[in-house]
Coordinates of C-alpha atoms and ligand atoms in Angstrom, one line a residue:
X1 CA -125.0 71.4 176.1
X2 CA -122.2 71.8 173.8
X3 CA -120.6 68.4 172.6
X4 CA -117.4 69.4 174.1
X5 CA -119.2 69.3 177.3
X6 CA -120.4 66.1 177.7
X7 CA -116.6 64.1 176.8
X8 CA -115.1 62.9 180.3
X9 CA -112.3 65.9 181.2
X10 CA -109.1 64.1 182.1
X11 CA -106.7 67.2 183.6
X12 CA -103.1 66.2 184.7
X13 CA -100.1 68.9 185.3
X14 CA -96.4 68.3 185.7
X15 CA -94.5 70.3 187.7
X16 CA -91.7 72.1 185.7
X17 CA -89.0 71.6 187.9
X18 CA -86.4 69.1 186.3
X19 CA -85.7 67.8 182.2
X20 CA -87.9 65.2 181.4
X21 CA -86.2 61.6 181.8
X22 CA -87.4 57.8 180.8
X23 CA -89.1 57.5 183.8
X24 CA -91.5 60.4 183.3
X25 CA -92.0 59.0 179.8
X26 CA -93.2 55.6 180.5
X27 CA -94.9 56.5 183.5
X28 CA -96.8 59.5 182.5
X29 CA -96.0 61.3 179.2
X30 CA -96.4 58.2 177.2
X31 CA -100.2 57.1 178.3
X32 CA -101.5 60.7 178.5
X33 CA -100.6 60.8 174.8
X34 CA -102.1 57.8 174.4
X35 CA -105.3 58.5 176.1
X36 CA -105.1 62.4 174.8
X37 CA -106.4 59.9 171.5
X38 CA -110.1 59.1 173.0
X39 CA -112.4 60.8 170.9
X40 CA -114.9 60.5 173.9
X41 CA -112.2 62.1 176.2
X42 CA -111.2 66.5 176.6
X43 CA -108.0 66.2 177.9
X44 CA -106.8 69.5 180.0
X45 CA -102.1 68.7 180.1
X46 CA -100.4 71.6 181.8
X47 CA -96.9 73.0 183.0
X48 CA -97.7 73.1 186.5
X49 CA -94.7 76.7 186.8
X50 CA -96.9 78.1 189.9
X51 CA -96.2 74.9 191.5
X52 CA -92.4 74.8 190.2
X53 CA -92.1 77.9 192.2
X54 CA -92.8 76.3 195.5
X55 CA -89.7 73.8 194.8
X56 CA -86.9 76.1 192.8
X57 CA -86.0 79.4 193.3
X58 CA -83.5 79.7 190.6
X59 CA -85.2 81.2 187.6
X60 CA -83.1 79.9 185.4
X61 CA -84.2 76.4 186.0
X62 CA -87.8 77.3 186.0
X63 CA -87.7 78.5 182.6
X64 CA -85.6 76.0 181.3
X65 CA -87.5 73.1 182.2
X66 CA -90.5 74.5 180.9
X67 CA -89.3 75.2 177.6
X68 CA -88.2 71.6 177.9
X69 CA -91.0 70.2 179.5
X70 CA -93.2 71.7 176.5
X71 CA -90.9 70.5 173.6
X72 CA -91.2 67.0 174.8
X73 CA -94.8 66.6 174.9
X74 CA -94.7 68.3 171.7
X75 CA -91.5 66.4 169.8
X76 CA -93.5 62.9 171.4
X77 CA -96.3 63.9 169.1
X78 CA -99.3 65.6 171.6
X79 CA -102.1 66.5 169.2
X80 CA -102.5 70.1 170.4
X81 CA -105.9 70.6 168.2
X82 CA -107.5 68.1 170.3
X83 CA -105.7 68.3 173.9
X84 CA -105.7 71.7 176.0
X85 CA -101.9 72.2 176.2
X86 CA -101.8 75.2 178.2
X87 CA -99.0 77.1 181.2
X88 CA -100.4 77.6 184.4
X89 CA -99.1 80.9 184.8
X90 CA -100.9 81.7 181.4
X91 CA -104.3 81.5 183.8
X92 CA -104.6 84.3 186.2
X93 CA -107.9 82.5 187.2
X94 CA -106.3 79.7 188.9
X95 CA -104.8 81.6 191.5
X96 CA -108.0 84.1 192.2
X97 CA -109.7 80.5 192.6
X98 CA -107.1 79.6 194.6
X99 CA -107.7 82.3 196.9
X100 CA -111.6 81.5 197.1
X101 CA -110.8 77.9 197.5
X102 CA -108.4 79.2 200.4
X103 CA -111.0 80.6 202.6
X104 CA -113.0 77.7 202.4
X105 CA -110.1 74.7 203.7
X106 CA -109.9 74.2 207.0
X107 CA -106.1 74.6 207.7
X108 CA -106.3 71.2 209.6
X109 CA -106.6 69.8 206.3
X110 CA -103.6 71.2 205.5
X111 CA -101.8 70.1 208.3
X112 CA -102.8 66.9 207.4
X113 CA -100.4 66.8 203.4
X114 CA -98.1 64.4 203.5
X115 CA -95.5 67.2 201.4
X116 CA -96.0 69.5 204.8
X117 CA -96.2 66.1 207.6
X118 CA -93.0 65.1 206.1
X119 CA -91.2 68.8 206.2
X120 CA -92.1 69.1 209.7
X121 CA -90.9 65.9 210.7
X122 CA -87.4 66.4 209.3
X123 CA -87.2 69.6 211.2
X124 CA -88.4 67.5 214.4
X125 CA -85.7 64.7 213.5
X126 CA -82.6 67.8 213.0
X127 CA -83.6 68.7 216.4
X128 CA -85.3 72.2 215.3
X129 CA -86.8 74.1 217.9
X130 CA -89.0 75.2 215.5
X131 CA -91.1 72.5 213.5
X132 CA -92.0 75.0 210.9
X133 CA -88.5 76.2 210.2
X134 CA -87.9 77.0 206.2
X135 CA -91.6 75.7 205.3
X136 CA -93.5 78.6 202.8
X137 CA -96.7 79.1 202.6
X138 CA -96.4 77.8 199.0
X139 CA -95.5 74.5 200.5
X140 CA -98.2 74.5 203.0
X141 CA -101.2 75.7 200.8
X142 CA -100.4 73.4 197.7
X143 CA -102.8 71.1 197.7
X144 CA -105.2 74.1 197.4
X145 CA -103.5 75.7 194.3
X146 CA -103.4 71.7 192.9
X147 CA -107.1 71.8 194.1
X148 CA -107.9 75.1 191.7
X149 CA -106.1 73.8 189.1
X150 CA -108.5 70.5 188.7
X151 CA -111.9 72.1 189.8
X152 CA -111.3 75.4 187.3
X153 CA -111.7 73.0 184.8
X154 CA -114.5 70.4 186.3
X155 CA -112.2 67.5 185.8
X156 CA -113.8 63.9 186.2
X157 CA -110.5 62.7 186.2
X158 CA -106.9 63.2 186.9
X159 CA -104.1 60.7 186.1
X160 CA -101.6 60.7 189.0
X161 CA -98.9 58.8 190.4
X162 CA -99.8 57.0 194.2
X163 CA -98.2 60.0 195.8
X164 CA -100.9 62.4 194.6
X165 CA -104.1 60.5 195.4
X166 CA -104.2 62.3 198.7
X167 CA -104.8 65.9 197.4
X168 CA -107.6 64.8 194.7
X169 CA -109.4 63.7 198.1
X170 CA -108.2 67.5 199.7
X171 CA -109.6 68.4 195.8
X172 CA -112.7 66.9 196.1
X173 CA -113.1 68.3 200.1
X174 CA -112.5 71.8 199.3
X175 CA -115.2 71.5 195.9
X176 CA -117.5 70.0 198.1
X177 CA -117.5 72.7 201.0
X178 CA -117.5 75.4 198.4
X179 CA -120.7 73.7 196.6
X180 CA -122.4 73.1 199.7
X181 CA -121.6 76.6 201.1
X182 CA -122.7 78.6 198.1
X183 CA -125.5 76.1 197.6
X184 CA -124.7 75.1 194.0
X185 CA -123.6 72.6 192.2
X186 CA -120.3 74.5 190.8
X187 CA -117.9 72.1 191.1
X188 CA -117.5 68.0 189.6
X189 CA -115.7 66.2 192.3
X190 CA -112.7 64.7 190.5
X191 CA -111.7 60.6 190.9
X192 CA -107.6 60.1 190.8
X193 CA -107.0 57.8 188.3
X194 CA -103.6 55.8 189.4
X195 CA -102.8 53.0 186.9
X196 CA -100.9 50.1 188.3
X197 CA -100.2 48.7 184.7
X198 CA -98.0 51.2 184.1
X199 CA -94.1 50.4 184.7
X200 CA -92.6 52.2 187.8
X201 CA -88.8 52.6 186.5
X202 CA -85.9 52.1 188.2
X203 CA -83.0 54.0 187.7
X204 CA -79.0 53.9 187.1
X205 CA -78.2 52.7 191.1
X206 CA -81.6 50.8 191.1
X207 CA -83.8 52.9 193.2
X208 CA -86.6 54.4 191.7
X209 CA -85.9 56.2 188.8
X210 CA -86.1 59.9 190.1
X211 CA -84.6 63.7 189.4
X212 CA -84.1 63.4 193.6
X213 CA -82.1 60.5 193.7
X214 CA -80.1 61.8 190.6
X215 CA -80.3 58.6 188.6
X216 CA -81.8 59.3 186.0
X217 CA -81.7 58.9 182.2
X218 CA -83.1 62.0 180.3
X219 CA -85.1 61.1 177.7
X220 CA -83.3 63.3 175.0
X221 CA -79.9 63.1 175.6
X222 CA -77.3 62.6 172.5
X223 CA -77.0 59.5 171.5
X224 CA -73.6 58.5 172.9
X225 CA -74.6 60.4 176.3
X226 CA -77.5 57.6 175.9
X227 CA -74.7 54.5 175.7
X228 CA -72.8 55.8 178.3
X229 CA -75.4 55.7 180.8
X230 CA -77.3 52.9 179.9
X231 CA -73.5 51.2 180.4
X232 CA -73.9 52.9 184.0
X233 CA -76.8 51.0 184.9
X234 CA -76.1 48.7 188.2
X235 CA -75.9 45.7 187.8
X236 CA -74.7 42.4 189.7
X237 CA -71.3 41.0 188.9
X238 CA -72.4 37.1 187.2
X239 CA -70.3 36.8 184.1
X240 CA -71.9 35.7 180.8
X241 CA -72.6 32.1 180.1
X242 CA -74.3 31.9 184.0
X243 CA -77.7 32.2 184.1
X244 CA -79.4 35.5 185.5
X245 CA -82.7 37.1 186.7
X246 CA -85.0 38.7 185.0
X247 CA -86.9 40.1 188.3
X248 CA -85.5 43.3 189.6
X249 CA -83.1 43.6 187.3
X250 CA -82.9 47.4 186.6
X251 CA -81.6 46.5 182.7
X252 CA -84.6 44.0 182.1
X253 CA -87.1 46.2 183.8
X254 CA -86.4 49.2 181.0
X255 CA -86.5 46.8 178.1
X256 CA -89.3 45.7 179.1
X257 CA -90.8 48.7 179.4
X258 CA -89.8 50.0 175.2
X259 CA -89.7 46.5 173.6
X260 CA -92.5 44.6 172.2
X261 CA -94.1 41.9 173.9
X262 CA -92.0 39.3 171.6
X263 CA -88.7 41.1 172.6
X264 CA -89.4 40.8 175.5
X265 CA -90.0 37.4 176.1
X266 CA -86.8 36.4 173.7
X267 CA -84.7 38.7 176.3
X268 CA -86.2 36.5 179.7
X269 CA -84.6 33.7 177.4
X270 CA -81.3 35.2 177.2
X271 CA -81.4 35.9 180.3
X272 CA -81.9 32.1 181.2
X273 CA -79.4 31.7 178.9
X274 CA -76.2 33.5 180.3
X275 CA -76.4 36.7 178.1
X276 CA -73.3 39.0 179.3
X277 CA -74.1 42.2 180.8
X278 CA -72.2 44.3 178.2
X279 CA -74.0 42.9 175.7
X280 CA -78.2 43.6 177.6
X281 CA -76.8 47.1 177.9
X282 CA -76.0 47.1 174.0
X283 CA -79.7 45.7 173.3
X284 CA -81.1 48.0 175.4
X285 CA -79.1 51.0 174.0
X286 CA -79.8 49.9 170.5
X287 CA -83.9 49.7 171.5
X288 CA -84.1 53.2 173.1
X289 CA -82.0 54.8 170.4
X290 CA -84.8 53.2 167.5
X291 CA -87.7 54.9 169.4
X292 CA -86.1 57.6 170.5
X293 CA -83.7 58.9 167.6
X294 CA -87.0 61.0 166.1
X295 CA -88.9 62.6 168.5
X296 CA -84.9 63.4 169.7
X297 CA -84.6 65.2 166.4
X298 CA -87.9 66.7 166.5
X299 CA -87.1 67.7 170.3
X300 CA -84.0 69.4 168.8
X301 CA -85.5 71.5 166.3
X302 CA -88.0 72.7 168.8
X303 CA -86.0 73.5 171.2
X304 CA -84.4 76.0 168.6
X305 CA -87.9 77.4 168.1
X306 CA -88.9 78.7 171.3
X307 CA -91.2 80.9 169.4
X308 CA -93.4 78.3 168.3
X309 CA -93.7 77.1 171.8
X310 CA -94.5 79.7 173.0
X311 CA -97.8 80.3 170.3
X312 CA -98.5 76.9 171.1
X313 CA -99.1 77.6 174.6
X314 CA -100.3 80.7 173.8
X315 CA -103.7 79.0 171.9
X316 CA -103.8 76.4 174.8
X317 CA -104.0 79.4 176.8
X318 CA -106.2 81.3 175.0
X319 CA -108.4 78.0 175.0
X320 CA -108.7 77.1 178.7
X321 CA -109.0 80.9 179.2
X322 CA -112.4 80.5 177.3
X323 CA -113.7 78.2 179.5
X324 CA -112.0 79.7 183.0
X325 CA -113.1 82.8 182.6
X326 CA -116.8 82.9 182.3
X327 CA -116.4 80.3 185.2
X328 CA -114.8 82.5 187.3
X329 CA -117.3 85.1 186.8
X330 CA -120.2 82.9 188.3
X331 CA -117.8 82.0 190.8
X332 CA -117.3 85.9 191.8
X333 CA -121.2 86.2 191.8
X334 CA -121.5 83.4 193.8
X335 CA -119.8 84.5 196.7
X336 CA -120.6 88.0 196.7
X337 CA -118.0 89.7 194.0
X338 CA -120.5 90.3 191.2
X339 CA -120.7 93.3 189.0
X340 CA -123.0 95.6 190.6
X341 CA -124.7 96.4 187.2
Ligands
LIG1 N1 -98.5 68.1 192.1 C1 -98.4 67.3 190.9 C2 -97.1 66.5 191.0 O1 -96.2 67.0 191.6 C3 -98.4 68.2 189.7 C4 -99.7 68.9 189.6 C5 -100.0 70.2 189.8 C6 -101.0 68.3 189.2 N2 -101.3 70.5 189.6 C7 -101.9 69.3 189.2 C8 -101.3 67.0 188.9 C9 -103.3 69.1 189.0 C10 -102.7 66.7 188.6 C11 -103.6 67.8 188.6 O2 -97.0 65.5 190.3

């Protein structure tokens, strides 16, 4: 066994649908760098563009928010020699294992995703005679694309938000069925790995910070695009010199999230102290700008070199390719699609 082999595989995609915002960041992008780090850990990061398909059908934003997508992880420092930074679409193997994966899910279990439950039952509640109306088959099947994407590469883990947990179990269900039905032990049964220590982040109205809500605050914008929506943030209308709560506030919860541990606790003070709004949004513009002025620049320049994205991804590519491939090929044999010779 190669050394490679025996590291824990931690495999996470995002879906290329939107431009990355302070939300993703903290929640996601920022410990899968971190953890990208473990010597003892391969770590498989994707652009999940099969699945952006199932969302947007305007090209234009497909391709722009991969190209963004990509530059991010890159301009927030990834380490591409040591993760697998690779497009989805760059695998042809992941949907041929979709397909095998296909015909061994019952379809109850797909009637069971929560993405699907909750299309049909906004149909139900418009009053649509029919439940299905405007659901794809992209929608529908999903979790079994989500499923090839984590078993091509025998994942132990995948880093997920709460939302997600449910199709590692469909995951794990479908790997299982196809081990025990081709008696072998082909697939690793992935764990979701949901960390509750990292911050949820609110956004400029106060609900969760989220492209569908359209509150957020991308993570790259200029720098007085920054201001003027950190000064957009809600919050309640005490003046300064009264005393005001750290809890819930949308303003606190962001600092918090970028400021050091010391910061953090000198801002609950202020806040006990009557600090004025205008001058929490000035803090907090002044602390996003620091830590975010450089990977903005390098962001920039990258963004201006699509070419070296794209060779980037091109040697992820070429990488998980080494190890989907030969996969794939036992996988053919083991259901009956070997080479004859
Ligand atoms: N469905 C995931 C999301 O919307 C993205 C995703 C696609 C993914 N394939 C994956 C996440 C495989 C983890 C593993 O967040």
């Amino acid at each position: 066994m190669s050394a490679a082999s025996q590291k824990t595989r931690v495999l996470t995609g995002i879906t290329t649908t939107g431009t990355p915002h302070l939300g993703n960041y903290v929640g996601a992008i920022k410990p899968a760098i971190a953890a990208s780090q473990d010597p003892s850990v391969q770590s498989y990061y994707f652009l999940a563009d099969l699945h952006a398909l199932i969302k947007c059908q305007d090209p234009q934003r497909v391709q722009e928010s991969r190209l963004e997508i990509a530059a991010t992880w890159l301009a927030l420092g990834l380490d591409t020699d040591n993760a697998i930074f690779y497009r989805q679409s760059d695998i042809p193997e992941i949907p041929e294992l979709t397909w095998m994966l296909s015909c061994v899910c019952a379809k109850g279990l797909m009637n069971r995703a929560h993405a699907y439950k909750a299309a049909v039952a906004e149909n139900e509640a418009a009053g649509n005679q029919d439940p299905d109306k405007g659901i794809t088959m992209g929608l529908f099947g999903y979790p079994v694309l989500m499923a090839a994407d984590i078993l091509m590469f025998n994942a132990h883990r995948v880093p997920v938000g709460r939302d997600q947990i449910q199709h590692i179990e469909m995951a794990r269900d479908m790997g299982g069925r196809f081990n025990h039905l081709y008696k072998g032990d082909f697939f690793t049964l992935p764990e979701a790995v949901v960390d509750d220590e990292v911050a949820v982040l609110n956004g400029l109205d106060g609900r969760k910070m989220s492209k569908s809500y359209n509150n957020t605050i991308p993570l790259f914008v200029a720098e007085k695009k920054l201001l003027k929506l950190v000064r957009k943030i809600k919050t309640n209308s005490l003046e300064p010199g009264e005393p005001k709560e750290p809890e819930g506030c949308t303003l606190f919860q962001i600092y918090a999230a970028f400021a050091t541990r010391d910061e953090h606790e000198a801002m609950r003070l202020e806040y006990a102290n009557g600090i004025g709004w205008g001058e929490v949004k000035n803090r907090l513009f002044e602390l996003l700008d620091a830590q975010l002025r450089e990977p903005r620049e390098r962001y920039q320049a990258l963004m201006e070199d699509p070419g070296h994205i794209e060779s980037v991804l091109r040697k992820g590519a070429e990488r998980a390719r080494a190890e989907a491939a030969p996969f794939m090929d036992r996988l053919r044999h083991a259901v009956g699609l070997g080479r004859f010779v």
